[in-house]
XYZ file of C-alpha atoms in Angstrom:
107
model
C 7.792 -91.723 8.646
C 4.399 -91.499 10.053
C 2.717 -88.999 12.251
C -0.329 -89.311 14.506
C -3.183 -86.770 14.198
C -5.695 -86.795 17.042
C -9.288 -86.356 15.844
C -11.145 -83.422 17.188
C -13.752 -85.704 18.462
C -11.315 -87.589 20.599
C -12.438 -88.412 24.195
C -11.154 -90.654 26.970
C -13.251 -93.134 28.698
C -13.360 -92.211 32.449
C -15.268 -94.017 35.150
C -18.252 -92.256 36.452
C -18.046 -90.665 39.918
C -21.416 -92.194 40.931
C -21.890 -95.866 41.435
C -22.651 -97.442 38.045
C -25.415 -100.004 37.548
C -23.969 -103.527 37.191
C -24.091 -105.450 33.947
C -23.176 -109.175 33.607
C -20.597 -110.386 31.103
C -19.785 -113.928 30.591
C -17.087 -115.528 28.368
C -15.911 -119.053 27.804
C -12.100 -119.324 28.119
C -9.800 -122.262 28.186
C -8.484 -123.743 31.410
C -4.963 -122.584 30.554
C -6.046 -119.017 30.125
C -8.089 -119.221 33.367
C -4.965 -120.343 35.148
C -2.944 -117.585 33.727
C -5.498 -114.795 34.563
C -5.982 -116.259 38.088
C -2.156 -116.307 38.617
C -1.755 -112.705 37.367
C -4.697 -111.540 39.588
C -3.119 -113.279 42.686
C 0.324 -111.756 41.895
C -1.310 -108.326 42.141
C -3.369 -109.147 45.214
C -6.617 -108.825 43.362
C -9.560 -110.972 42.615
C -10.009 -112.460 39.080
C -13.066 -110.215 38.596
C -11.136 -107.096 39.522
C -8.314 -108.116 37.460
C -10.510 -108.822 34.293
C -12.608 -105.576 34.589
C -9.364 -103.527 34.833
C -8.007 -105.314 31.766
C -11.171 -104.905 29.839
C -11.250 -101.145 30.727
C -7.747 -100.706 29.605
C -8.107 -102.692 26.314
C -11.475 -100.911 25.491
C -10.060 -97.440 26.165
C -6.928 -98.160 24.106
C -9.087 -99.546 21.183
C -11.217 -96.310 21.134
C -8.168 -94.001 21.462
C -6.533 -95.812 18.516
C -9.685 -95.482 16.418
C -9.658 -91.689 17.153
C -6.154 -91.357 15.507
C -5.358 -90.916 11.833
C -1.930 -92.115 10.730
C -0.500 -90.401 7.628
C 2.762 -90.606 5.816
C 4.641 -87.305 5.356
C 3.480 -87.168 1.612
C -0.203 -87.726 2.804
C 0.250 -84.993 5.448
C 1.519 -82.621 2.705
C -1.359 -83.494 0.471
C -3.872 -83.051 3.110
C -2.459 -79.613 4.129
C -2.360 -78.537 0.606
C -6.010 -79.521 0.122
C -6.930 -77.310 3.152
C -4.801 -74.277 1.954
C -5.928 -74.556 -1.672
C -9.079 -76.623 -2.166
C -10.032 -77.797 -5.595
C -12.849 -75.966 -7.388
C -16.096 -77.774 -7.209
C -16.946 -79.755 -10.440
C -20.418 -79.762 -12.039
C -21.518 -82.964 -10.243
C -20.591 -81.412 -6.879
C -22.463 -78.151 -7.758
C -25.514 -80.107 -8.644
C -25.343 -82.155 -5.520
C -25.073 -78.967 -3.458
C -28.076 -77.373 -5.285
C -30.152 -80.540 -4.698
C -29.214 -80.621 -0.993
C -30.030 -76.935 -0.513
C -33.326 -77.441 -2.165
C -34.246 -80.430 -0.031
C -33.141 -78.508 3.066
C -35.191 -75.449 2.183
C -38.387 -77.301 1.791
């Protein structure tokens, strides 16, 4: 069993309310793919450009959203929760690292 944990920094991609500046994006695709995209756009009563822009926006938003999620097994969730509840004591190397960091930041 896996669970999805949303990162605190998760954010959705929303179009701006003001008119965005335009940027050009070009891609070489096969004739077969072009026919499929054109047919799909026509079936929705849209231009190929509108269809492609919408598909790109959806795919990009989904990729970003998926990257903001952490998937853990039940055992991993329990280990993570236990580490938060009862963190391990710092070892000598960690203590030295913190001392060095504090010294660098104090200067």
